[in-house]
Amino acid sequence: QQPVQSPQAVILREGEDAVINCSSSKALYSVHWYRQKHGEAPVFLMILLKGGEQKGHEKISASFNEKKQQSSLYLTASQLSYSGTYFCGTESPNAGGTSYGKLTFGQGTILTVHP
Amino acid sequence: GEEVAQTPKHLVRGEGQKAKLYCAPIKGHSYVFWYQQVLKNEFKFLISFQNENVFDETGMPKERFSAKCLPNSPCSLEIQATKLEDSAVYFCASSQSPLRGRTEAFFGQGTRLTVV
């Protein structure tokens, strides 16, 4: 089943913060976050593995709550370049408890940053 | 190469015609994935390969879709007798072997297929 992202869309002014949530009904092995600009390929942002990991990349960070099967992406002090559609992709563990990269994507969150 | 290379970028086919898409994964990556992205942004998993072997084909409409990853050749996705509903962007992605649990996939630029 597809993970559910919220909100569906966010409009920000430069410098404002945003949180995008991703929730799954299935046990998760990992959560991947991507940003896709119109007409372009999804760009990998970060991967979070089970274990309550929190990672950061410049002003973009994320958390993963394995027990709740949820992940959140935090964008702080947003820049114009952050505009795009953000997707979470989830991996569920196989019978051996691992995975290999097959993702089930959420429906996307459209982020628009204005000057 | 250092990036996933997909060709062609755009492809237009009349209903009933064949379409063939190509993907060269990042050198050293063992897994290749094909996803279909339709107009509402939804990604649909089609098929994955581990090297030249089909790993998971649960998303493939088997009647008309087929895919291969042969040694020393780009991977390919072929659609026989295209239908209007096949219009979409087809993305290929590749990932390394999942050492230490890292399975991040890197996407190609996609092939936009338009069936008219």
PDB file of C-alpha atoms in Angstrom:
ATOM      1  CA  GLN A   1       0.000   0.000   0.000  1.00  0.00           C
ATOM      2  CA  GLN A   2       1.099   3.515  -0.817  1.00  0.00           C
ATOM      3  CA  PRO A   3       2.413   5.670   2.065  1.00  0.00           C
ATOM      4  CA  VAL A   4       0.416   8.802   2.748  1.00  0.00           C
ATOM      5  CA  GLN A   5       2.096  12.188   2.652  1.00  0.00           C
ATOM      6  CA  SER A   6       0.835  15.361   4.258  1.00  0.00           C
ATOM      7  CA  PRO A   7       0.276  18.100   3.524  1.00  0.00           C
ATOM      8  CA  GLN A   8      -0.452  17.813  -0.195  1.00  0.00           C
ATOM      9  CA  ALA A   9       0.909  21.288  -0.841  1.00  0.00           C
ATOM     10  CA  VAL A  10       2.816  23.982   1.024  1.00  0.00           C
ATOM     11  CA  ILE A  11       3.451  27.602   0.092  1.00  0.00           C
ATOM     12  CA  LEU A  12       6.268  29.419   1.845  1.00  0.00           C
ATOM     13  CA  ARG A  13       8.163  32.675   1.796  1.00  0.00           C
ATOM     14  CA  GLU A  14      11.930  32.463   1.629  1.00  0.00           C
ATOM     15  CA  GLY A  15      13.335  31.828   5.077  1.00  0.00           C
ATOM     16  CA  GLU A  16      10.261  30.044   6.448  1.00  0.00           C
ATOM     17  CA  ASP A  17      10.236  26.475   7.685  1.00  0.00           C
ATOM     18  CA  ALA A  18       8.167  23.479   6.613  1.00  0.00           C
ATOM     19  CA  VAL A  19       7.524  19.909   7.716  1.00  0.00           C
ATOM     20  CA  ILE A  20       6.403  17.132   5.386  1.00  0.00           C
ATOM     21  CA  ASN A  21       5.097  13.908   6.852  1.00  0.00           C
ATOM     22  CA  CYS A  22       5.040  10.381   5.471  1.00  0.00           C
ATOM     23  CA  SER A  23       3.002   7.635   7.087  1.00  0.00           C
ATOM     24  CA  SER A  24       2.832   3.944   6.202  1.00  0.00           C
ATOM     25  CA  SER A  25       0.462   1.180   7.223  1.00  0.00           C
ATOM     26  CA  LYS A  26       3.206  -1.421   6.713  1.00  0.00           C
ATOM     27  CA  ALA A  27       6.334  -2.256   8.692  1.00  0.00           C
ATOM     28  CA  LEU A  28       9.242  -0.346   7.230  1.00  0.00           C
ATOM     29  CA  TYR A  29      12.882  -1.155   6.596  1.00  0.00           C
ATOM     30  CA  SER A  30      13.786   2.335   5.480  1.00  0.00           C
ATOM     31  CA  VAL A  31      12.422   5.627   4.208  1.00  0.00           C
ATOM     32  CA  HIS A  32      13.917   7.538   1.294  1.00  0.00           C
ATOM     33  CA  TRP A  33      13.254  11.183   0.482  1.00  0.00           C
ATOM     34  CA  TYR A  34      13.435  12.677  -2.994  1.00  0.00           C
ATOM     35  CA  ARG A  35      12.804  16.086  -4.501  1.00  0.00           C
ATOM     36  CA  GLN A  36      11.553  16.358  -8.068  1.00  0.00           C
ATOM     37  CA  LYS A  37      11.364  19.562 -10.058  1.00  0.00           C
ATOM     38  CA  HIS A  38       8.938  19.826 -12.929  1.00  0.00           C
ATOM     39  CA  GLY A  39      10.070  17.800 -15.926  1.00  0.00           C
ATOM     40  CA  GLU A  40      13.148  16.487 -14.152  1.00  0.00           C
ATOM     41  CA  ALA A  41      14.275  13.306 -12.451  1.00  0.00           C
ATOM     42  CA  PRO A  42      13.718  12.755  -8.729  1.00  0.00           C
ATOM     43  CA  VAL A  43      16.857  13.741  -6.834  1.00  0.00           C
ATOM     44  CA  PHE A  44      17.856  11.655  -3.845  1.00  0.00           C
ATOM     45  CA  LEU A  45      17.956  13.655  -0.592  1.00  0.00           C
ATOM     46  CA  MET A  46      18.479  11.113   2.146  1.00  0.00           C
ATOM     47  CA  ILE A  47      17.787   7.631   3.417  1.00  0.00           C
ATOM     48  CA  LEU A  48      16.704   6.767   6.933  1.00  0.00           C
ATOM     49  CA  LEU A  49      17.106   3.253   8.223  1.00  0.00           C
ATOM     50  CA  LYS A  50      15.057   1.654  10.962  1.00  0.00           C
ATOM     51  CA  GLY A  51      16.312   2.557  14.394  1.00  0.00           C
ATOM     52  CA  GLY A  52      14.871   6.020  14.901  1.00  0.00           C
ATOM     53  CA  GLU A  53      17.527   7.651  12.787  1.00  0.00           C
ATOM     54  CA  GLN A  54      17.644  11.361  12.214  1.00  0.00           C
ATOM     55  CA  LYS A  55      19.759  12.745   9.438  1.00  0.00           C
ATOM     56  CA  GLY A  56      20.538  16.120   8.049  1.00  0.00           C
ATOM     57  CA  HIS A  57      21.788  17.656   4.882  1.00  0.00           C
ATOM     58  CA  GLU A  58      22.482  21.381   5.210  1.00  0.00           C
ATOM     59  CA  LYS A  59      19.142  22.869   6.218  1.00  0.00           C
ATOM     60  CA  ILE A  60      17.136  19.763   5.370  1.00  0.00           C
ATOM     61  CA  SER A  61      16.807  17.032   7.961  1.00  0.00           C
ATOM     62  CA  ALA A  62      14.532  14.085   8.569  1.00  0.00           C
ATOM     63  CA  SER A  63      13.445  11.684  11.253  1.00  0.00           C
ATOM     64  CA  PHE A  64      12.129   8.147  11.170  1.00  0.00           C
ATOM     65  CA  ASN A  65       9.955   6.613  13.849  1.00  0.00           C
ATOM     66  CA  GLU A  66      10.007   2.901  13.123  1.00  0.00           C
ATOM     67  CA  LYS A  67       7.345   2.023  15.693  1.00  0.00           C
ATOM     68  CA  LYS A  68       4.878   4.525  14.295  1.00  0.00           C
ATOM     69  CA  GLN A  69       5.943   3.770  10.713  1.00  0.00           C
ATOM     70  CA  GLN A  70       6.301   7.475  10.087  1.00  0.00           C
ATOM     71  CA  SER A  71       8.928   9.812   8.770  1.00  0.00           C
ATOM     72  CA  SER A  72       9.108  13.582   8.668  1.00  0.00           C
ATOM     73  CA  LEU A  73      11.184  15.865   6.476  1.00  0.00           C
ATOM     74  CA  TYR A  74      12.177  19.220   7.965  1.00  0.00           C
ATOM     75  CA  LEU A  75      13.106  22.141   5.752  1.00  0.00           C
ATOM     76  CA  THR A  76      14.449  25.128   7.632  1.00  0.00           C
ATOM     77  CA  ALA A  77      15.115  28.648   6.364  1.00  0.00           C
ATOM     78  CA  SER A  78      13.724  27.661   2.977  1.00  0.00           C
ATOM     79  CA  GLN A  79      15.358  28.866  -0.208  1.00  0.00           C
ATOM     80  CA  LEU A  80      13.855  29.377  -3.667  1.00  0.00           C
ATOM     81  CA  SER A  81      15.743  26.289  -4.820  1.00  0.00           C
ATOM     82  CA  TYR A  82      13.734  24.134  -2.410  1.00  0.00           C
ATOM     83  CA  SER A  83      10.640  24.453  -4.610  1.00  0.00           C
ATOM     84  CA  GLY A  84       9.521  21.170  -6.112  1.00  0.00           C
ATOM     85  CA  THR A  85       7.574  18.052  -5.294  1.00  0.00           C
ATOM     86  CA  TYR A  86       8.850  16.005  -2.377  1.00  0.00           C
ATOM     87  CA  PHE A  87       8.309  12.274  -2.351  1.00  0.00           C
ATOM     88  CA  CYS A  88       8.876   9.757   0.353  1.00  0.00           C
ATOM     89  CA  GLY A  89       9.649   6.239  -0.799  1.00  0.00           C
ATOM     90  CA  THR A  90       9.289   3.389   1.642  1.00  0.00           C
ATOM     91  CA  GLU A  91      10.904  -0.027   1.732  1.00  0.00           C
ATOM     92  CA  SER A  92       9.385  -2.934   3.569  1.00  0.00           C
ATOM     93  CA  PRO A  93      11.578  -5.718   4.890  1.00  0.00           C
ATOM     94  CA  ASN A  94      11.672  -9.034   3.079  1.00  0.00           C
ATOM     95  CA  ALA A  95      11.460 -12.436   4.769  1.00  0.00           C
ATOM     96  CA  GLY A  96      15.105 -12.110   5.787  1.00  0.00           C
ATOM     97  CA  GLY A  97      14.498  -8.746   7.411  1.00  0.00           C
ATOM     98  CA  THR A  98      16.441  -6.779   4.825  1.00  0.00           C
ATOM     99  CA  SER A  99      15.603  -5.048   1.567  1.00  0.00           C
ATOM    100  CA  TYR A 100      17.255  -4.091  -1.690  1.00  0.00           C
ATOM    101  CA  GLY A 101      15.849  -0.778  -2.777  1.00  0.00           C
ATOM    102  CA  LYS A 102      12.386  -1.354  -4.200  1.00  0.00           C
ATOM    103  CA  LEU A 103      10.360   1.708  -3.226  1.00  0.00           C
ATOM    104  CA  THR A 104       6.693   2.436  -2.808  1.00  0.00           C
ATOM    105  CA  PHE A 105       6.203   6.165  -3.243  1.00  0.00           C
ATOM    106  CA  GLY A 106       3.818   8.535  -1.563  1.00  0.00           C
ATOM    107  CA  GLN A 107       1.666  10.807  -3.680  1.00  0.00           C
ATOM    108  CA  GLY A 108       4.026  13.753  -3.258  1.00  0.00           C
ATOM    109  CA  THR A 109       3.945  17.142  -1.513  1.00  0.00           C
ATOM    110  CA  ILE A 110       4.221  20.222  -3.704  1.00  0.00           C
ATOM    111  CA  LEU A 111       6.416  22.854  -2.063  1.00  0.00           C
ATOM    112  CA  THR A 112       6.465  26.373  -3.468  1.00  0.00           C
ATOM    113  CA  VAL A 113       8.858  28.965  -2.088  1.00  0.00           C
ATOM    114  CA  HIS A 114       8.237  32.601  -2.984  1.00  0.00           C
ATOM    115  CA  PRO A 115      10.724  35.485  -2.661  1.00  0.00           C
TER     116      PRO A 115
ATOM    117  CA  GLY B   1      29.107   6.070 -15.898  1.00  0.00           C
ATOM    118  CA  GLU B   2      28.424   8.302 -12.947  1.00  0.00           C
ATOM    119  CA  GLU B   3      24.776   8.786 -13.715  1.00  0.00           C
ATOM    120  CA  VAL B   4      21.866   6.742 -14.954  1.00  0.00           C
ATOM    121  CA  ALA B   5      21.472   7.407 -18.676  1.00  0.00           C
ATOM    122  CA  GLN B   6      18.080   6.965 -20.315  1.00  0.00           C
ATOM    123  CA  THR B   7      17.267   7.213 -23.993  1.00  0.00           C
ATOM    124  CA  PRO B   8      15.357   8.554 -25.747  1.00  0.00           C
ATOM    125  CA  LYS B   9      14.154  11.578 -23.763  1.00  0.00           C
ATOM    126  CA  HIS B  10      10.900  11.720 -25.698  1.00  0.00           C
ATOM    127  CA  LEU B  11       9.061   9.078 -27.677  1.00  0.00           C
ATOM    128  CA  VAL B  12       5.806   9.424 -29.592  1.00  0.00           C
ATOM    129  CA  ARG B  13       3.967   6.342 -30.780  1.00  0.00           C
ATOM    130  CA  GLY B  14       0.620   5.729 -32.417  1.00  0.00           C
ATOM    131  CA  GLU B  15      -1.714   3.355 -30.659  1.00  0.00           C
ATOM    132  CA  GLY B  16      -0.738  -0.187 -31.424  1.00  0.00           C
ATOM    133  CA  GLN B  17       2.883   0.618 -32.202  1.00  0.00           C
ATOM    134  CA  LYS B  18       5.864  -0.737 -30.311  1.00  0.00           C
ATOM    135  CA  ALA B  19       7.953   1.399 -27.966  1.00  0.00           C
ATOM    136  CA  LYS B  20      11.421   0.579 -26.671  1.00  0.00           C
ATOM    137  CA  LEU B  21      13.183   2.485 -23.926  1.00  0.00           C
ATOM    138  CA  TYR B  22      16.796   2.134 -22.824  1.00  0.00           C
ATOM    139  CA  CYS B  23      18.657   2.592 -19.552  1.00  0.00           C
ATOM    140  CA  ALA B  24      22.347   2.431 -18.701  1.00  0.00           C
ATOM    141  CA  PRO B  25      22.710   2.130 -14.907  1.00  0.00           C
ATOM    142  CA  ILE B  26      25.551   3.639 -12.897  1.00  0.00           C
ATOM    143  CA  LYS B  27      28.676   1.537 -13.274  1.00  0.00           C
ATOM    144  CA  GLY B  28      29.024  -0.880 -10.392  1.00  0.00           C
ATOM    145  CA  HIS B  29      25.350  -0.801  -9.439  1.00  0.00           C
ATOM    146  CA  SER B  30      23.794  -4.246  -9.198  1.00  0.00           C
ATOM    147  CA  TYR B  31      20.120  -3.366  -9.114  1.00  0.00           C
ATOM    148  CA  VAL B  32      18.043  -1.698 -11.790  1.00  0.00           C
ATOM    149  CA  PHE B  33      14.465  -0.543 -11.321  1.00  0.00           C
ATOM    150  CA  TRP B  34      11.834   0.680 -13.755  1.00  0.00           C
ATOM    151  CA  TYR B  35       9.072   2.999 -12.545  1.00  0.00           C
ATOM    152  CA  GLN B  36       6.191   4.554 -14.413  1.00  0.00           C
ATOM    153  CA  GLN B  37       5.129   8.070 -13.422  1.00  0.00           C
ATOM    154  CA  VAL B  38       1.734   9.167 -14.667  1.00  0.00           C
ATOM    155  CA  LEU B  39       0.294  12.679 -14.828  1.00  0.00           C
ATOM    156  CA  LYS B  40      -0.842  12.753 -11.209  1.00  0.00           C
ATOM    157  CA  ASN B  41       2.769  12.261 -10.134  1.00  0.00           C
ATOM    158  CA  GLU B  42       2.185   8.762  -8.872  1.00  0.00           C
ATOM    159  CA  PHE B  43       5.083   6.372  -9.274  1.00  0.00           C
ATOM    160  CA  LYS B  44       4.284   2.787 -10.123  1.00  0.00           C
ATOM    161  CA  PHE B  45       6.943   0.104  -9.722  1.00  0.00           C
ATOM    162  CA  LEU B  46       7.222  -2.072 -12.797  1.00  0.00           C
ATOM    163  CA  ILE B  47      10.199  -4.407 -12.516  1.00  0.00           C
ATOM    164  CA  SER B  48      13.633  -4.789 -10.942  1.00  0.00           C
ATOM    165  CA  PHE B  49      16.785  -6.610 -11.956  1.00  0.00           C
ATOM    166  CA  GLN B  50      19.743  -7.906 -10.029  1.00  0.00           C
ATOM    167  CA  ASN B  51      22.443  -7.719 -12.674  1.00  0.00           C
ATOM    168  CA  GLU B  52      20.879  -9.476 -15.683  1.00  0.00           C
ATOM    169  CA  ASN B  53      18.343 -11.461 -13.682  1.00  0.00           C
ATOM    170  CA  VAL B  54      14.753 -10.422 -13.135  1.00  0.00           C
ATOM    171  CA  PHE B  55      14.398  -9.881  -9.395  1.00  0.00           C
ATOM    172  CA  ASP B  56      10.838  -8.685  -9.015  1.00  0.00           C
ATOM    173  CA  GLU B  57       8.322  -8.281 -11.841  1.00  0.00           C
ATOM    174  CA  THR B  58       5.172  -7.931  -9.799  1.00  0.00           C
ATOM    175  CA  GLY B  59       4.363  -4.540 -11.311  1.00  0.00           C
ATOM    176  CA  MET B  60       4.635  -5.490 -14.960  1.00  0.00           C
ATOM    177  CA  PRO B  61       1.559  -5.733 -17.180  1.00  0.00           C
ATOM    178  CA  LYS B  62       2.888  -8.938 -18.688  1.00  0.00           C
ATOM    179  CA  GLU B  63       0.676  -9.059 -21.742  1.00  0.00           C
ATOM    180  CA  ARG B  64       2.411  -6.129 -23.432  1.00  0.00           C
ATOM    181  CA  PHE B  65       5.415  -5.147 -21.332  1.00  0.00           C
ATOM    182  CA  SER B  66       8.770  -6.866 -21.284  1.00  0.00           C
ATOM    183  CA  ALA B  67      12.214  -5.896 -20.010  1.00  0.00           C
ATOM    184  CA  LYS B  68      15.781  -7.135 -20.205  1.00  0.00           C
ATOM    185  CA  CYS B  69      19.179  -6.347 -18.733  1.00  0.00           C
ATOM    186  CA  LEU B  70      21.804  -8.152 -20.784  1.00  0.00           C
ATOM    187  CA  PRO B  71      25.544  -8.120 -20.083  1.00  0.00           C
ATOM    188  CA  ASN B  72      27.443  -5.266 -21.750  1.00  0.00           C
ATOM    189  CA  SER B  73      24.222  -3.705 -23.065  1.00  0.00           C
ATOM    190  CA  PRO B  74      21.825  -1.054 -21.778  1.00  0.00           C
ATOM    191  CA  CYS B  75      18.765  -2.386 -20.036  1.00  0.00           C
ATOM    192  CA  SER B  76      15.571  -2.080 -22.055  1.00  0.00           C
ATOM    193  CA  LEU B  77      11.842  -1.796 -21.460  1.00  0.00           C
ATOM    194  CA  GLU B  78       9.626  -2.700 -24.383  1.00  0.00           C
ATOM    195  CA  ILE B  79       5.922  -2.103 -24.799  1.00  0.00           C
ATOM    196  CA  GLN B  80       4.189  -4.019 -27.557  1.00  0.00           C
ATOM    197  CA  ALA B  81       1.001  -2.572 -29.019  1.00  0.00           C
ATOM    198  CA  THR B  82       0.990   0.632 -26.990  1.00  0.00           C
ATOM    199  CA  LYS B  83      -2.255   2.008 -25.582  1.00  0.00           C
ATOM    200  CA  LEU B  84      -3.229   5.577 -24.724  1.00  0.00           C
ATOM    201  CA  GLU B  85      -2.973   4.745 -21.006  1.00  0.00           C
ATOM    202  CA  ASP B  86       0.719   3.880 -21.437  1.00  0.00           C
ATOM    203  CA  SER B  87       1.451   7.587 -21.855  1.00  0.00           C
ATOM    204  CA  ALA B  88       3.715   8.440 -18.936  1.00  0.00           C
ATOM    205  CA  VAL B  89       7.283   9.188 -17.958  1.00  0.00           C
ATOM    206  CA  TYR B  90       9.283   6.007 -17.480  1.00  0.00           C
ATOM    207  CA  PHE B  91      12.123   6.276 -15.019  1.00  0.00           C
ATOM    208  CA  CYS B  92      14.999   3.919 -14.584  1.00  0.00           C
ATOM    209  CA  ALA B  93      16.935   3.874 -11.322  1.00  0.00           C
ATOM    210  CA  SER B  94      19.929   1.930 -10.098  1.00  0.00           C
ATOM    211  CA  SER B  95      21.349   1.085  -6.697  1.00  0.00           C
ATOM    212  CA  GLN B  96      24.373  -0.652  -5.285  1.00  0.00           C
ATOM    213  CA  SER B  97      24.217  -3.955  -3.504  1.00  0.00           C
ATOM    214  CA  PRO B  98      22.614  -3.236  -0.115  1.00  0.00           C
ATOM    215  CA  LEU B  99      25.804  -3.225   1.932  1.00  0.00           C
ATOM    216  CA  ARG B 100      25.202  -1.971   5.483  1.00  0.00           C
ATOM    217  CA  GLY B 101      21.574  -1.495   4.583  1.00  0.00           C
ATOM    218  CA  ARG B 102      22.172   1.390   2.202  1.00  0.00           C
ATOM    219  CA  THR B 103      19.817   0.984  -0.727  1.00  0.00           C
ATOM    220  CA  GLU B 104      19.459   4.498  -2.105  1.00  0.00           C
ATOM    221  CA  ALA B 105      18.514   4.546  -5.744  1.00  0.00           C
ATOM    222  CA  PHE B 106      19.575   7.150  -8.276  1.00  0.00           C
ATOM    223  CA  PHE B 107      17.214   8.025 -11.077  1.00  0.00           C
ATOM    224  CA  GLY B 108      17.763   8.726 -14.729  1.00  0.00           C
ATOM    225  CA  GLN B 109      16.172  11.710 -16.474  1.00  0.00           C
ATOM    226  CA  GLY B 110      13.292   9.589 -17.709  1.00  0.00           C
ATOM    227  CA  THR B 111      11.704   8.885 -21.068  1.00  0.00           C
ATOM    228  CA  ARG B 112       8.432  10.658 -21.774  1.00  0.00           C
ATOM    229  CA  LEU B 113       6.252   8.334 -23.817  1.00  0.00           C
ATOM    230  CA  THR B 114       3.256   9.857 -25.567  1.00  0.00           C
ATOM    231  CA  VAL B 115       0.814   7.503 -27.252  1.00  0.00           C
ATOM    232  CA  VAL B 116      -1.464   9.215 -29.754  1.00  0.00           C
TER     233      VAL B 116
END
